[in-house]
Amino acid sequence: MPPLRRSGRIAALALFALAALPPASASAHGLVGKADLPVPMWLFAWAAAVVLIVSFAALGLLWPSPRLQRPRERRLFRLGPWVDVVGGALGIGLFVALVVSGLAGTEIPTANFAPTFVYVAFWVGLTVGSALFGDLFRVLSPWRALARATAWAAARLRRPGGADESAGALPEPLAYPRWLGHWPAVVTIAAFAWLELVSVNRDDPRLLALLALGYAALQLIAMSVWGIETWSRRGDGFAVFFGLFAKAAPLVRRDGALWLRRPLDGLPSMEVVPGTVALLCTMIGSTTFDGLSGGPLWTDLSPHLQSVFEDLGFGPTAAGEASFTIGLLGCLLLAGLVYRIGVVGMRMVDRDRSVGELARAFAHTLVPIALAYAVAHYASLLIYQGQALGYLVSDPLGDGSDLLGTASWTIDYTVISATGIWYLQVFVIVLGHIAALVLAHDRAVALFRDGRAALRSQLWMLAVMVAFTCLALWLISAANA
Amino acid sequence: MTVYAHVGHWLVSMVYAAPALLLAGALIVSTIRQKRRDAERRAAAAEAGGSPAATAPAPGAPEPPPAAD
């Protein structure tokens, strides 16, 4: 079979597989009511697709040469090392609060600081914060702060005149294997998604505290082996995760100063190493499964899948987790498959480059999509449940204390209506996919040189963007249905 | 099976996927047409006894001058 036709068939099969996905509820975590909309929800998906197609045409006409391949930055002001010290101390303080509240606090998840902190403030809040203000986690990371403080103290002790002058210098870190790339981060984010979406003990404060301790210990060991900064850039799953979103931010800290740049400017220069594409697909796929797992399809399918595992000898809980694991893996593969379709389609225009080369060249376009999925999916959680942090910081253990005088605060569910949440979600999804389209177009005109070939290659990416947009709106619509 | 009992509901909701399907369909049809045109051009070139590159003018190339009498 000629490669062109084979690629077309693969594309058709995968897109029809995507279309065959039944509707799902918006979010296992979403806290939304019923939106009051003037037109049917599906019309939003059609309108979003039209917006993308018009944007694509406009890019073809008005964007003939690359504009984003070299970032333009303006220095704002100096940001000294004190930022790391203050941020690191804050990060360590929050980490201690998480561990203490998890281990010593109440077992009721909603009354304990740990689950809300991990799933709302850390996972969702820091995602939004990174996209707006840059790499916050790099400053706040408790294990990076602890490792840097230890290295600083060790260096002071060993230098001439120090208390431990006779001791030898610290050993040099090992070279980080190139093939390992971002794969440790893929494992971390997939494991966190499994904990959040599959495990029945996801809200157990004690388990969260123990896992946080274990993860921190692993990071410290890895940093001592491969170096603090190398491991933070490559292997620390959360540092890599938030760092990718921070590439889209208009602010960046570099060379001891804060710099202003255009939003998205940091993405084209994003370093793509082994595992980066898999990590981005894991980010999109896990959010997809979060939406799917609350919907009617999964509600219908999972008991059958669970009974298969029970027939194999699994207990009811293990069988449930096994069926959810299958669902999660399926969504990760689906996200990867949809992206691959775009890349295979692009290759029809440019036979000189391999699928892998093109996949890496356009990997940065997945960042705004992953961001849009996360923000749209967790918007209601952040807006409503985020308020719970106001009273949980006063009573982190859930023992009735009132440390800051805010323990009596409650969640205000009128802060935004369900309709407002819906419009916010649609706006974020469309914006994220237009941003992805712009990035892909800019890379294509830089890569292909011939404007016509660039445009033809991007037709496939347009199909991918439209597919991801429709899927996202499909997922969030069911919660409002 | 419960899954099939919800087929109607799924089909109604599949309208969300219509834009992606239409776009994919258009892309696949254009790809097949392009492929067919290429094959026809190759066949015509083979019949004429020359290579497609030798017989077909390059896109954007100027018209050949009229043959001299």
XYZ file of C-alpha atoms in Angstrom:
550
model
C 0.000 0.000 0.000
C 1.426 3.427 -0.880
C 2.383 5.429 2.168
C 0.078 8.293 1.241
C -3.007 6.119 1.180
C -1.963 4.244 4.307
C -1.549 7.518 6.165
C -4.948 8.660 4.992
C -6.545 5.479 6.238
C -4.813 5.738 9.600
C -6.033 9.309 9.879
C -9.582 8.359 8.961
C -9.664 5.459 11.414
C -8.330 7.524 14.276
C -10.598 10.471 13.678
C -13.610 8.182 13.439
C -12.487 6.513 16.674
C -12.407 9.951 18.258
C -15.828 10.719 16.932
C -17.187 7.442 18.245
C -16.456 8.463 21.798
C -19.739 8.955 23.544
C -20.480 12.042 25.598
C -19.062 12.349 29.032
C -19.720 14.435 32.019
C -17.600 17.516 32.329
C -15.582 16.710 35.283
C -15.183 14.326 38.115
C -14.005 17.352 40.033
C -16.216 19.951 38.466
C -18.695 21.689 40.691
C -21.011 23.250 38.194
C -24.745 23.624 37.971
C -26.869 23.844 34.893
C -25.906 26.575 32.456
C -28.661 28.682 30.934
C -27.619 29.071 27.297
C -29.404 30.720 24.382
C -28.308 28.057 21.859
C -27.662 24.293 22.079
C -24.272 23.359 23.491
C -23.187 21.464 20.397
C -23.458 24.707 18.472
C -20.538 26.013 20.531
C -18.389 23.163 19.189
C -19.390 24.062 15.631
C -18.754 27.742 16.242
C -15.363 26.954 17.781
C -14.473 24.870 14.716
C -15.470 27.750 12.435
C -13.343 30.146 14.492
C -10.365 27.811 14.098
C -10.876 27.437 10.348
C -11.185 31.215 9.891
C -8.077 31.704 12.041
C -6.243 29.180 9.890
C -7.205 31.047 6.712
C -6.219 34.378 8.255
C -2.841 32.975 9.285
C -2.257 31.749 5.744
C -2.961 35.215 4.364
C -1.433 37.474 6.978
C 1.434 35.456 8.482
C 3.768 34.622 5.586
C 7.033 34.453 7.546
C 8.065 33.216 11.003
C 7.638 35.713 13.814
C 7.870 33.649 16.975
C 10.997 31.603 16.417
C 13.189 34.134 18.205
C 11.824 35.453 21.501
C 11.737 39.188 22.072
C 12.314 40.034 25.716
C 12.487 43.262 27.672
C 14.265 43.426 30.995
C 11.972 44.641 33.744
C 14.023 44.677 36.948
C 16.634 42.766 38.868
C 15.535 39.744 40.880
C 18.294 38.664 43.208
C 18.936 35.329 44.901
C 16.733 36.402 47.803
C 13.743 35.285 45.677
C 15.009 31.709 45.832
C 15.570 31.963 49.569
C 12.131 33.406 50.332
C 10.347 31.187 47.798
C 12.211 28.095 48.965
C 11.365 28.819 52.610
C 7.714 29.286 51.656
C 7.749 26.039 49.674
C 9.314 24.121 52.547
C 6.771 25.649 54.950
C 3.855 24.575 52.757
C 5.364 21.121 52.353
C 5.676 20.761 56.140
C 2.070 21.961 56.546
C 0.949 19.342 54.018
C 2.820 16.520 55.732
C 1.813 17.486 59.277
C -1.852 17.979 58.400
C -1.865 14.721 56.454
C -0.268 12.674 59.198
C -1.709 14.353 62.296
C -4.970 15.829 61.032
C -8.471 14.500 60.681
C -9.160 11.703 58.221
C -12.128 13.620 56.800
C -10.748 14.825 53.435
C -12.851 17.998 53.200
C -11.807 19.104 56.701
C -8.104 18.382 56.186
C -5.741 20.855 54.522
C -3.780 18.178 52.615
C -6.219 16.981 49.874
C -7.459 20.467 48.961
C -3.913 21.787 48.949
C -2.619 18.977 46.703
C -5.473 18.790 44.191
C -6.592 22.424 44.073
C -3.802 24.803 45.134
C -0.852 22.747 43.927
C -2.147 20.874 40.883
C -4.571 23.415 39.434
C -3.565 26.685 41.071
C 0.086 26.330 40.212
C -0.793 25.379 36.632
C -2.681 28.649 36.169
C -0.024 30.570 38.117
C 2.776 29.166 35.961
C 0.995 30.125 32.734
C 0.462 33.669 34.010
C 3.575 34.469 36.034
C 6.265 32.081 34.850
C 8.043 29.228 36.547
C 6.754 29.621 40.112
C 7.462 26.013 41.050
C 11.149 26.447 40.333
C 11.216 29.015 43.136
C 8.793 27.211 45.443
C 10.005 23.624 45.003
C 10.737 22.381 48.536
C 13.147 19.637 47.446
C 15.094 21.965 45.171
C 15.301 24.525 47.986
C 16.433 21.876 50.461
C 19.020 20.472 48.049
C 20.379 23.933 47.243
C 20.548 24.841 50.912
C 22.419 21.617 51.657
C 24.841 22.164 48.767
C 25.429 25.761 49.900
C 26.087 24.680 53.491
C 28.405 21.869 52.378
C 30.371 24.241 50.145
C 30.795 26.741 52.985
C 31.998 24.053 55.364
C 34.556 22.788 52.864
C 36.044 26.068 51.705
C 39.278 27.360 53.281
C 38.611 28.496 56.838
C 35.382 26.480 57.015
C 34.661 24.095 59.848
C 35.280 21.010 57.691
C 38.203 22.307 55.672
C 40.046 19.001 55.692
C 37.268 17.132 53.899
C 37.443 16.703 50.120
C 35.232 18.509 47.621
C 31.734 17.177 46.907
C 31.756 14.608 44.103
C 30.675 15.829 40.678
C 27.185 14.685 39.630
C 26.904 11.943 37.028
C 26.039 12.776 33.433
C 22.286 12.521 32.917
C 21.545 9.865 30.268
C 20.271 11.521 27.121
C 17.842 8.712 26.359
C 16.153 9.195 29.743
C 15.018 12.709 28.763
C 11.630 13.548 30.254
C 10.616 9.925 30.814
C 10.884 10.154 34.634
C 8.475 13.093 34.402
C 6.104 11.028 32.259
C 6.073 8.320 34.932
C 5.484 10.897 37.686
C 2.604 12.674 35.948
C 0.987 9.391 34.878
C 1.298 8.099 38.444
C -0.203 11.294 39.846
C -3.070 11.037 37.333
C -3.587 7.426 38.414
C -3.718 8.491 42.054
C -6.147 11.312 41.317
C -8.443 9.506 38.892
C -8.170 5.797 39.651
C -7.134 5.140 43.239
C -9.954 4.742 45.736
C -7.692 6.273 48.390
C -7.078 9.478 46.450
C -8.429 11.699 49.236
C -6.753 9.925 52.141
C -4.747 12.713 53.842
C -2.320 10.260 55.432
C -1.552 8.572 52.117
C -1.014 11.937 50.419
C 1.425 12.988 53.150
C 3.373 9.730 52.900
C 3.518 9.930 49.113
C 4.728 13.531 49.330
C 7.490 12.468 51.710
C 8.464 9.550 49.493
C 8.515 11.740 46.385
C 10.640 14.365 48.115
C 13.119 11.699 49.227
C 13.352 10.369 45.672
C 13.974 13.857 44.304
C 16.754 14.505 46.811
C 18.451 11.230 45.928
C 18.153 11.887 42.180
C 19.448 15.447 42.606
C 22.461 14.170 44.493
C 23.191 11.719 41.668
C 22.565 13.881 38.573
C 22.772 17.404 39.940
C 20.090 19.717 41.259
C 19.396 21.748 38.134
C 19.761 18.901 35.671
C 17.274 16.747 37.570
C 14.885 19.675 38.030
C 14.871 20.338 34.281
C 14.581 16.704 33.241
C 13.407 14.260 35.858
C 11.338 16.050 38.512
C 7.875 15.443 37.077
C 6.204 18.423 38.696
C 9.055 20.805 37.864
C 8.896 19.727 34.218
C 5.076 19.843 34.193
C 4.807 23.381 35.568
C 7.910 24.438 33.624
C 6.204 23.582 30.330
C 3.232 25.806 31.175
C 5.611 28.539 32.298
C 7.041 28.648 28.753
C 3.751 30.222 27.651
C 3.927 32.928 30.325
C 4.703 36.563 29.505
C 7.240 36.680 32.346
C 10.538 34.842 32.645
C 13.292 35.006 35.224
C 16.752 34.784 33.713
C 20.244 36.068 34.456
C 19.180 37.445 37.836
C 16.392 39.601 36.355
C 12.725 39.448 35.432
C 11.998 39.769 31.722
C 8.787 40.581 29.881
C 8.007 38.832 26.616
C 5.023 38.170 24.385
C 2.797 35.325 25.590
C 3.779 32.021 23.883
C 7.216 33.468 23.058
C 8.983 30.911 25.198
C 7.395 27.908 23.523
C 9.136 27.747 20.119
C 12.506 27.528 21.855
C 11.240 24.800 24.178
C 13.711 21.973 24.518
C 12.234 18.727 23.213
C 13.962 15.629 24.531
C 12.977 11.966 24.606
C 9.660 11.719 26.433
C 8.505 15.334 25.923
C 5.777 14.433 23.430
C 4.678 11.525 25.641
C 4.510 13.863 28.626
C 2.292 16.355 26.790
C 0.007 13.558 25.573
C -0.154 12.250 29.159
C -1.212 15.710 30.332
C -3.981 15.974 27.724
C -5.047 12.325 27.993
C -5.353 12.320 31.771
C -7.598 15.394 31.711
C -9.669 13.713 29.008
C -10.154 10.646 31.169
C -11.126 12.804 34.120
C -13.995 14.109 32.010
C -14.882 10.745 30.524
C -14.855 8.852 33.799
C -17.812 10.824 35.124
C -19.905 10.429 31.984
C -22.568 7.987 30.843
C -20.238 5.959 28.602
C -17.897 5.135 31.406
C -20.768 4.613 33.825
C -22.127 2.040 31.381
C -18.868 0.410 30.380
C -16.915 0.216 33.606
C -19.150 -2.348 35.379
C -18.685 -4.740 32.452
C -14.949 -4.174 32.431
C -14.877 -4.557 36.187
C -16.705 -7.885 36.004
C -14.063 -9.141 33.558
C -11.376 -8.438 36.155
C -13.499 -9.969 38.904
C -13.764 -13.122 36.797
C -9.971 -13.111 36.652
C -9.853 -13.243 40.443
C -9.566 -9.560 41.334
C -11.413 -8.253 44.396
C -14.135 -5.630 43.828
C -11.875 -2.671 44.669
C -8.916 -3.945 42.666
C -11.211 -4.792 39.736
C -12.645 -1.263 39.789
C -9.177 0.251 39.845
C -8.023 -2.071 37.063
C -10.937 -1.047 34.836
C -10.240 2.642 35.498
C -6.573 2.048 34.747
C -7.558 0.646 31.358
C -9.709 3.715 30.724
C -6.913 6.067 31.701
C -4.414 4.289 29.464
C -6.922 4.377 26.611
C -7.254 8.161 26.913
C -3.480 8.641 27.016
C -3.168 6.584 23.839
C -6.015 8.479 22.204
C -4.312 11.839 22.811
C -1.080 10.443 21.363
C -2.906 8.981 18.386
C -4.682 12.231 17.483
C -1.369 14.106 17.561
C 0.280 11.435 15.458
C -2.419 11.817 12.813
C -1.489 15.467 12.400
C 2.178 14.595 12.148
C 1.645 11.749 9.668
C -0.549 14.077 7.604
C 2.169 16.729 7.641
C 4.677 14.200 6.405
C 2.698 13.809 3.193
C 3.873 17.322 2.364
C 7.438 16.865 3.539
C 8.885 13.434 2.876
C 12.381 14.553 3.822
C 11.614 14.583 7.521
C 10.691 11.575 9.592
C 7.518 11.325 11.668
C 9.636 11.554 14.820
C 11.360 14.732 13.627
C 8.061 16.403 12.814
C 6.521 15.230 16.090
C 9.344 16.893 18.010
C 9.289 20.030 15.849
C 5.625 20.650 16.620
C 5.543 19.309 20.203
C 5.381 22.815 21.661
C 1.982 23.328 20.031
C 0.538 20.810 22.494
C 1.353 23.009 25.506
C -1.495 25.531 24.995
C -3.862 22.630 24.329
C -2.855 20.889 27.562
C -3.220 24.208 29.369
C -6.648 24.895 27.875
C -7.805 21.384 28.783
C -6.586 21.750 32.364
C -7.960 25.253 32.933
C -11.324 24.586 31.311
C -11.698 21.260 33.044
C -10.752 22.448 36.516
C -12.073 26.028 36.335
C -15.017 25.375 38.622
C -12.887 23.390 41.036
C -10.403 26.221 41.330
C -13.021 28.945 41.635
C -15.226 27.189 44.179
C -13.075 24.677 46.044
C -10.122 27.062 45.989
C -12.054 29.202 48.452
C -11.933 26.316 50.938
C -8.251 27.067 51.428
C -9.373 30.244 53.199
C -10.728 28.298 56.157
C -8.437 25.272 55.872
C -5.302 27.353 56.522
C -6.857 28.375 59.831
C -7.763 24.825 60.739
C -5.381 22.613 58.726
C -5.773 19.574 60.968
C -9.534 19.839 61.161
C -9.427 19.874 64.968
C -11.459 23.035 65.444
C -8.552 25.479 65.743
C -8.701 29.000 64.272
C -5.101 30.067 63.679
C -5.756 33.029 61.366
C -9.308 33.828 62.364
C -10.721 32.566 59.056
C -11.982 29.164 60.184
C -15.585 30.274 59.871
C -15.264 31.252 56.219
C -17.435 29.350 53.764
C -17.476 28.785 50.022
C -19.443 31.386 48.074
C -21.073 29.504 45.216
C -22.545 32.711 43.799
C -19.158 34.146 42.895
C -19.777 32.987 39.310
C -22.812 31.297 37.779
C -22.835 28.000 35.927
C -23.420 29.934 32.715
C -20.414 32.116 33.475
C -18.296 29.018 34.041
C -19.442 27.597 30.701
C -18.511 30.731 28.773
C -15.170 30.852 30.545
C -14.497 27.229 29.601
C -15.440 27.778 25.957
C -13.291 30.917 25.791
C -10.277 29.142 27.299
C -10.614 26.133 24.997
C -10.935 28.227 21.835
C -8.108 30.538 22.900
C -5.811 27.614 23.702
C -6.420 25.968 20.348
C -5.971 29.202 18.394
C -2.679 29.674 20.241
C -1.684 26.142 19.209
C -2.657 26.888 15.617
C -0.556 30.065 15.610
C 2.454 28.205 17.010
C 2.075 25.387 14.481
C 1.724 27.831 11.572
C 4.750 29.812 12.657
C 6.840 26.652 12.947
C 5.579 25.418 9.573
C 6.537 28.614 7.713
C 9.932 28.450 9.397
C 10.410 24.781 8.579
C 8.981 24.429 5.086
C 10.025 27.820 3.646
C 7.571 27.362 0.748
C 4.414 29.081 2.019
C 2.080 26.828 0.038
C 3.688 23.673 1.442
C 3.512 25.133 4.944
C -0.181 25.804 4.572
C -0.887 22.364 3.129
C 1.017 20.707 5.951
C -1.025 22.626 8.508
C -4.361 21.417 7.175
C -3.703 18.234 9.124
C -2.810 20.120 12.249
C -6.007 22.117 11.800
C -7.936 18.840 11.803
C -6.138 17.839 15.002
C -6.944 21.170 16.657
C -10.595 20.945 15.645
C -10.761 17.360 16.939
C -9.216 18.338 20.282
C -11.542 21.363 20.539
C -14.677 19.347 19.846
C -13.559 16.664 22.302
C -12.939 19.249 25.027
C -16.307 20.921 24.522
C -17.974 17.525 24.404
C -16.428 16.627 27.732
C -17.397 19.808 29.541
C -20.867 19.994 28.026
C -22.210 16.906 29.743
C -21.825 18.485 33.179
C -24.104 21.259 32.086
C -26.568 19.024 30.259
C -26.559 -4.549 27.149
C -26.830 -1.121 28.759
C -24.243 0.281 26.392
C -26.504 -0.262 23.400
C -29.504 1.154 25.227
C -27.752 4.519 25.118
C -26.859 4.440 21.432
C -29.506 7.042 20.576
C -28.152 9.364 23.210
C -24.615 8.865 21.886
C -25.658 9.507 18.311
C -27.295 12.788 19.257
C -24.163 13.833 21.095
C -21.934 12.802 18.211
C -22.980 16.015 16.552
C -20.112 17.512 18.557
C -17.676 15.531 16.460
C -19.200 16.574 13.151
C -16.806 19.475 12.440
C -13.768 17.244 12.983
C -15.293 14.518 10.842
C -16.187 16.908 8.028
C -12.691 18.347 8.012
C -11.075 14.918 8.112
C -13.369 13.744 5.322
C -12.470 16.745 3.162
C -8.776 16.140 3.765
C -9.012 12.461 2.927
C -11.026 13.119 -0.255
C -8.556 15.772 -1.413
C -5.651 13.444 -0.666
C -7.232 10.638 -2.709
C -7.984 13.018 -5.603
C -4.460 14.341 -5.567
C -3.158 10.800 -5.592
C -5.404 9.919 -8.527
C -4.313 13.006 -10.478
C -0.676 12.106 -9.893
C -1.291 8.561 -11.101
C -3.066 9.817 -14.254
C -0.241 12.221 -14.963
C 2.297 9.432 -14.581
C 0.285 7.161 -16.887
C -0.011 9.882 -19.538
C 3.707 10.552 -19.319
C 4.459 6.855 -19.694
C 2.236 6.689 -22.789
C 4.022 9.658 -24.305
C 7.289 7.864 -23.612
C 8.822 10.511 -21.359
C 9.140 11.027 -17.670
C 6.509 13.211 -15.915
C 9.238 15.659 -15.034
C 10.223 16.002 -18.661
C 6.703 16.462 -20.034
C 4.791 18.353 -17.358
C 5.651 22.029 -16.995
C 6.830 23.117 -13.577
C 4.224 25.048 -11.578
C 4.538 28.738 -12.338
C 6.799 28.127 -15.342
C 6.322 30.482 -18.328
C 4.359 29.291 -21.326
C 6.582 27.673 -23.988
C 7.123 29.839 -27.073
C 5.021 28.951 -30.162
C 6.689 26.495 -32.485
C 8.358 28.041 -35.515
C 6.789 27.340 -38.888
